[in-house]
């Protein structure tokens, strides 16, 4: 709540009366309200903020000393954890030199303000992005993607203001389109959702974004964010669409969803709160047509659950991100499928019978939704999991193997795109990366 | 000795407005509730209304449905304007969990 208060531009405290969670549960004993009534009365009358005006200065420098570099590094990491700025893995202290090196990766000045990070309201500058990227082990050529992702994250349409603090454990998913993906070693193939020493960019960029969510946005577990489980938060999800294996006639996600020019560099950000492998391939003597349709049904069946996570983006967002490998996309295209026809099939076959929704209590959530389109959808039987097939995000990515597809369950009021801005000296940064990482 | 200097990563905060001034007393005042209708607010806030009315002479505490309720409505500008127009001296907002 203090985060939310500072996010509104007030000093980061407030007159609050706090109770253990038990009191907020159905049938609870609420007598402590009376026992502690004077705290409410004081909040209305005598309460004063303990905090003065917050600092408006630039990011200060901290200092540690050690007999050796290793001792200084250990002390720096201890200090970072003591201040709750780390994530449990070692971080690279954001030295002046390292931050300056990373700042080469953007055409924007270091003091350029990208917005304020909810819920705490910390000001996100380009410099703060570089600091986070330094801590996350990043490099200058990653910075353009991180800056674009932060811009999208801070766009009110993303829903980050609520999702940063909400219990649903949302994590940002950043999908990259354009040649930059390959240039900076961002994964679009085998293991694209996890750390990969051959493609280290995604882990660093995602970790930097997470560190910003925590440090600038104040989203510390159980304090600034009530995310029950917090899955996929070490590195969030940052990957590229496998554009090399997009079938002829299929459009890249950045162009299809956001209208960016084909071949241009862009990111697309949505929130998800689930990640599940779906066994897509058949096991016996299916024809190609049977294999395709059975796999489509299996994916639609998986999407057809009254979990209601998709309500957050029912009208404008997404019920989730479905990833299919390039080899599957090629086969599907050969059978006449397009991204659009696949989305329409999945939308139609993931509709939930009213009876299933009713027995799971789904209508109560639909009826209290802020969106009229969502509330009106309660009249539909079977109930579509999202307002339009176009809301489903379908991405060609993953290793070149036909067995699996992947469903990132959406929890996303919007899907926000941003163009990626590169500095003039970007080719030099790529050459230096080649030298550093590939022995070139 | 080796000295390692590094940046603090949290970013500055900008206080753009002060907290609302507190009331000198609750007697004779008009108090409202802005409720998200969740987390037992429908039980706790009426209890608080009863307690306030019992403990402070001349206080007027509006019912919990005097203003729009629910997360989708309580944070918007229309609700804020409605609260302001109502002439309440203070509001209690609840519940968060």
JSON list of C-alpha atoms in Angstrom, two decimals, chain A residues 1 5 8-11 13 15 23-28 30 34 37 40-41 43-45 47 54-57 59-66 68-69 76 85 94-96 99 120-123 128 131 135 215-216 370, chain B residues 1-26 31 37-41 43-45 47-48 50-56 71-73 90-92 95-97:
[
{"chain": "A", "resi": 1, "resn": "UNK", "atom": "CA", "xyz": [0.00, 0.00, 0.00]},
{"chain": "A", "resi": 5, "resn": "UNK", "atom": "CA", "xyz": [0.65, 5.77, -2.15]},
{"chain": "A", "resi": 8, "resn": "UNK", "atom": "CA", "xyz": [0.22, 8.48, -6.67]},
{"chain": "A", "resi": 9, "resn": "UNK", "atom": "CA", "xyz": [2.90, 11.07, -6.05]},
{"chain": "A", "resi": 10, "resn": "UNK", "atom": "CA", "xyz": [2.51, 11.29, -2.28]},
{"chain": "A", "resi": 11, "resn": "UNK", "atom": "CA", "xyz": [5.21, 10.69, 0.30]},
{"chain": "A", "resi": 13, "resn": "UNK", "atom": "CA", "xyz": [3.52, 6.29, 3.69]},
{"chain": "A", "resi": 15, "resn": "UNK", "atom": "CA", "xyz": [-2.53, 6.40, 7.53]},
{"chain": "A", "resi": 23, "resn": "UNK", "atom": "CA", "xyz": [-9.52, -11.14, 9.07]},
{"chain": "A", "resi": 24, "resn": "UNK", "atom": "CA", "xyz": [-10.12, -10.61, 5.37]},
{"chain": "A", "resi": 25, "resn": "UNK", "atom": "CA", "xyz": [-11.40, -14.12, 4.74]},
{"chain": "A", "resi": 26, "resn": "UNK", "atom": "CA", "xyz": [-15.07, -15.15, 4.56]},
{"chain": "A", "resi": 27, "resn": "UNK", "atom": "CA", "xyz": [-16.62, -15.73, 7.99]},
{"chain": "A", "resi": 28, "resn": "UNK", "atom": "CA", "xyz": [-13.71, -14.10, 9.82]},
{"chain": "A", "resi": 30, "resn": "UNK", "atom": "CA", "xyz": [-13.79, -8.86, 12.67]},
{"chain": "A", "resi": 34, "resn": "UNK", "atom": "CA", "xyz": [-13.37, -2.48, 17.43]},
{"chain": "A", "resi": 37, "resn": "UNK", "atom": "CA", "xyz": [-10.71, 1.50, 16.56]},
{"chain": "A", "resi": 40, "resn": "UNK", "atom": "CA", "xyz": [-8.71, 4.42, 12.64]},
{"chain": "A", "resi": 41, "resn": "UNK", "atom": "CA", "xyz": [-9.61, 7.54, 14.61]},
{"chain": "A", "resi": 43, "resn": "UNK", "atom": "CA", "xyz": [-5.60, 8.06, 11.03]},
{"chain": "A", "resi": 44, "resn": "UNK", "atom": "CA", "xyz": [-8.34, 10.64, 10.50]},
{"chain": "A", "resi": 45, "resn": "UNK", "atom": "CA", "xyz": [-7.04, 13.15, 13.04]},
{"chain": "A", "resi": 47, "resn": "UNK", "atom": "CA", "xyz": [-1.60, 11.00, 11.96]},
{"chain": "A", "resi": 54, "resn": "UNK", "atom": "CA", "xyz": [11.61, 12.08, -1.21]},
{"chain": "A", "resi": 55, "resn": "UNK", "atom": "CA", "xyz": [14.92, 12.64, -2.90]},
{"chain": "A", "resi": 56, "resn": "UNK", "atom": "CA", "xyz": [14.83, 14.12, -6.36]},
{"chain": "A", "resi": 57, "resn": "UNK", "atom": "CA", "xyz": [18.51, 13.50, -7.08]},
{"chain": "A", "resi": 59, "resn": "UNK", "atom": "CA", "xyz": [21.11, 7.65, -8.70]},
{"chain": "A", "resi": 60, "resn": "UNK", "atom": "CA", "xyz": [23.71, 7.96, -5.95]},
{"chain": "A", "resi": 61, "resn": "UNK", "atom": "CA", "xyz": [26.89, 5.91, -5.83]},
{"chain": "A", "resi": 62, "resn": "UNK", "atom": "CA", "xyz": [27.57, 3.49, -3.00]},
{"chain": "A", "resi": 63, "resn": "UNK", "atom": "CA", "xyz": [30.99, 2.33, -2.00]},
{"chain": "A", "resi": 64, "resn": "UNK", "atom": "CA", "xyz": [32.45, -0.86, -0.49]},
{"chain": "A", "resi": 65, "resn": "UNK", "atom": "CA", "xyz": [36.06, -1.72, 0.25]},
{"chain": "A", "resi": 66, "resn": "UNK", "atom": "CA", "xyz": [37.90, -5.01, 0.50]},
{"chain": "A", "resi": 68, "resn": "UNK", "atom": "CA", "xyz": [41.02, -7.92, -2.59]},
{"chain": "A", "resi": 69, "resn": "UNK", "atom": "CA", "xyz": [38.66, -7.45, -5.54]},
{"chain": "A", "resi": 76, "resn": "UNK", "atom": "CA", "xyz": [28.94, -5.33, -2.72]},
{"chain": "A", "resi": 85, "resn": "UNK", "atom": "CA", "xyz": [17.91, -5.00, -4.32]},
{"chain": "A", "resi": 94, "resn": "UNK", "atom": "CA", "xyz": [26.53, -1.38, -11.48]},
{"chain": "A", "resi": 95, "resn": "UNK", "atom": "CA", "xyz": [29.80, 0.51, -11.45]},
{"chain": "A", "resi": 96, "resn": "UNK", "atom": "CA", "xyz": [30.09, 3.90, -13.08]},
{"chain": "A", "resi": 99, "resn": "UNK", "atom": "CA", "xyz": [26.79, 1.72, -16.67]},
{"chain": "A", "resi": 120, "resn": "UNK", "atom": "CA", "xyz": [6.07, 2.59, -5.85]},
{"chain": "A", "resi": 121, "resn": "UNK", "atom": "CA", "xyz": [6.42, 5.32, -8.44]},
{"chain": "A", "resi": 122, "resn": "UNK", "atom": "CA", "xyz": [10.19, 5.27, -8.83]},
{"chain": "A", "resi": 123, "resn": "UNK", "atom": "CA", "xyz": [11.27, 7.27, -11.84]},
{"chain": "A", "resi": 128, "resn": "UNK", "atom": "CA", "xyz": [18.13, 3.29, -14.31]},
{"chain": "A", "resi": 131, "resn": "UNK", "atom": "CA", "xyz": [21.94, 0.14, -13.96]},
{"chain": "A", "resi": 135, "resn": "UNK", "atom": "CA", "xyz": [23.33, -5.80, -12.38]},
{"chain": "A", "resi": 215, "resn": "UNK", "atom": "CA", "xyz": [13.70, -2.02, -7.12]},
{"chain": "A", "resi": 216, "resn": "UNK", "atom": "CA", "xyz": [12.13, 0.88, -8.98]},
{"chain": "A", "resi": 370, "resn": "UNK", "atom": "CA", "xyz": [-15.20, -3.30, -15.36]},
{"chain": "B", "resi": 1, "resn": "UNK", "atom": "CA", "xyz": [42.53, -1.99, -0.47]},
{"chain": "B", "resi": 2, "resn": "UNK", "atom": "CA", "xyz": [40.14, -2.22, -3.39]},
{"chain": "B", "resi": 3, "resn": "UNK", "atom": "CA", "xyz": [37.24, 0.20, -3.54]},
{"chain": "B", "resi": 4, "resn": "UNK", "atom": "CA", "xyz": [34.16, -0.69, -5.55]},
{"chain": "B", "resi": 5, "resn": "UNK", "atom": "CA", "xyz": [31.70, 2.08, -6.29]},
{"chain": "B", "resi": 6, "resn": "UNK", "atom": "CA", "xyz": [28.33, 1.26, -7.78]},
{"chain": "B", "resi": 7, "resn": "UNK", "atom": "CA", "xyz": [24.97, 2.85, -8.42]},
{"chain": "B", "resi": 8, "resn": "UNK", "atom": "CA", "xyz": [22.00, 2.52, -6.12]},
{"chain": "B", "resi": 9, "resn": "UNK", "atom": "CA", "xyz": [19.29, 0.97, -8.36]},
{"chain": "B", "resi": 10, "resn": "UNK", "atom": "CA", "xyz": [15.93, 2.20, -7.05]},
{"chain": "B", "resi": 11, "resn": "UNK", "atom": "CA", "xyz": [15.43, 5.44, -8.94]},
{"chain": "B", "resi": 12, "resn": "UNK", "atom": "CA", "xyz": [14.30, 8.70, -7.44]},
{"chain": "B", "resi": 13, "resn": "UNK", "atom": "CA", "xyz": [10.82, 9.37, -6.13]},
{"chain": "B", "resi": 14, "resn": "UNK", "atom": "CA", "xyz": [8.94, 12.53, -6.92]},
{"chain": "B", "resi": 15, "resn": "UNK", "atom": "CA", "xyz": [6.44, 13.77, -4.35]},
{"chain": "B", "resi": 16, "resn": "UNK", "atom": "CA", "xyz": [3.96, 15.75, -6.38]},
{"chain": "B", "resi": 17, "resn": "UNK", "atom": "CA", "xyz": [1.34, 16.40, -3.73]},
{"chain": "B", "resi": 18, "resn": "UNK", "atom": "CA", "xyz": [1.08, 16.49, 0.08]},
{"chain": "B", "resi": 19, "resn": "UNK", "atom": "CA", "xyz": [-1.12, 14.16, 2.10]},
{"chain": "B", "resi": 20, "resn": "UNK", "atom": "CA", "xyz": [-4.52, 15.59, 2.97]},
{"chain": "B", "resi": 21, "resn": "UNK", "atom": "CA", "xyz": [-4.56, 17.57, 6.21]},
{"chain": "B", "resi": 22, "resn": "UNK", "atom": "CA", "xyz": [-5.99, 15.67, 9.18]},
{"chain": "B", "resi": 23, "resn": "UNK", "atom": "CA", "xyz": [-9.15, 16.71, 10.99]},
{"chain": "B", "resi": 24, "resn": "UNK", "atom": "CA", "xyz": [-8.91, 18.59, 14.29]},
{"chain": "B", "resi": 25, "resn": "UNK", "atom": "CA", "xyz": [-11.60, 16.35, 15.79]},
{"chain": "B", "resi": 26, "resn": "UNK", "atom": "CA", "xyz": [-14.24, 13.88, 14.64]},
{"chain": "B", "resi": 31, "resn": "UNK", "atom": "CA", "xyz": [-17.22, 10.92, 7.01]},
{"chain": "B", "resi": 37, "resn": "UNK", "atom": "CA", "xyz": [-16.45, -4.41, -1.85]},
{"chain": "B", "resi": 38, "resn": "UNK", "atom": "CA", "xyz": [-13.79, -7.04, -1.30]},
{"chain": "B", "resi": 39, "resn": "UNK", "atom": "CA", "xyz": [-11.98, -8.59, 1.64]},
{"chain": "B", "resi": 40, "resn": "UNK", "atom": "CA", "xyz": [-14.95, -8.36, 4.02]},
{"chain": "B", "resi": 41, "resn": "UNK", "atom": "CA", "xyz": [-15.29, -4.61, 3.52]},
{"chain": "B", "resi": 43, "resn": "UNK", "atom": "CA", "xyz": [-18.78, -6.22, 7.14]},
{"chain": "B", "resi": 44, "resn": "UNK", "atom": "CA", "xyz": [-15.88, -4.18, 8.47]},
{"chain": "B", "resi": 45, "resn": "UNK", "atom": "CA", "xyz": [-16.84, -0.77, 7.17]},
{"chain": "B", "resi": 47, "resn": "UNK", "atom": "CA", "xyz": [-18.93, -1.87, 11.91]},
{"chain": "B", "resi": 48, "resn": "UNK", "atom": "CA", "xyz": [-16.63, 1.11, 11.74]},
{"chain": "B", "resi": 50, "resn": "UNK", "atom": "CA", "xyz": [-21.37, 2.06, 14.06]},
{"chain": "B", "resi": 51, "resn": "UNK", "atom": "CA", "xyz": [-18.31, 2.66, 16.21]},
{"chain": "B", "resi": 52, "resn": "UNK", "atom": "CA", "xyz": [-17.75, 6.17, 14.91]},
{"chain": "B", "resi": 53, "resn": "UNK", "atom": "CA", "xyz": [-21.38, 7.13, 15.43]},
{"chain": "B", "resi": 54, "resn": "UNK", "atom": "CA", "xyz": [-21.28, 5.72, 18.96]},
{"chain": "B", "resi": 55, "resn": "UNK", "atom": "CA", "xyz": [-18.03, 7.41, 19.97]},
{"chain": "B", "resi": 56, "resn": "UNK", "atom": "CA", "xyz": [-18.33, 10.90, 18.47]},
{"chain": "B", "resi": 71, "resn": "UNK", "atom": "CA", "xyz": [-12.08, -1.88, -7.78]},
{"chain": "B", "resi": 72, "resn": "UNK", "atom": "CA", "xyz": [-13.22, -0.95, -11.24]},
{"chain": "B", "resi": 73, "resn": "UNK", "atom": "CA", "xyz": [-14.90, 2.23, -10.03]},
{"chain": "B", "resi": 90, "resn": "UNK", "atom": "CA", "xyz": [-12.74, 12.77, 5.26]},
{"chain": "B", "resi": 91, "resn": "UNK", "atom": "CA", "xyz": [-13.00, 9.34, 3.68]},
{"chain": "B", "resi": 92, "resn": "UNK", "atom": "CA", "xyz": [-11.92, 5.90, 4.81]},
{"chain": "B", "resi": 95, "resn": "UNK", "atom": "CA", "xyz": [-10.13, -2.99, 1.99]},
{"chain": "B", "resi": 96, "resn": "UNK", "atom": "CA", "xyz": [-6.84, -4.10, 0.49]},
{"chain": "B", "resi": 97, "resn": "UNK", "atom": "CA", "xyz": [-5.19, -7.46, 0.96]}
]
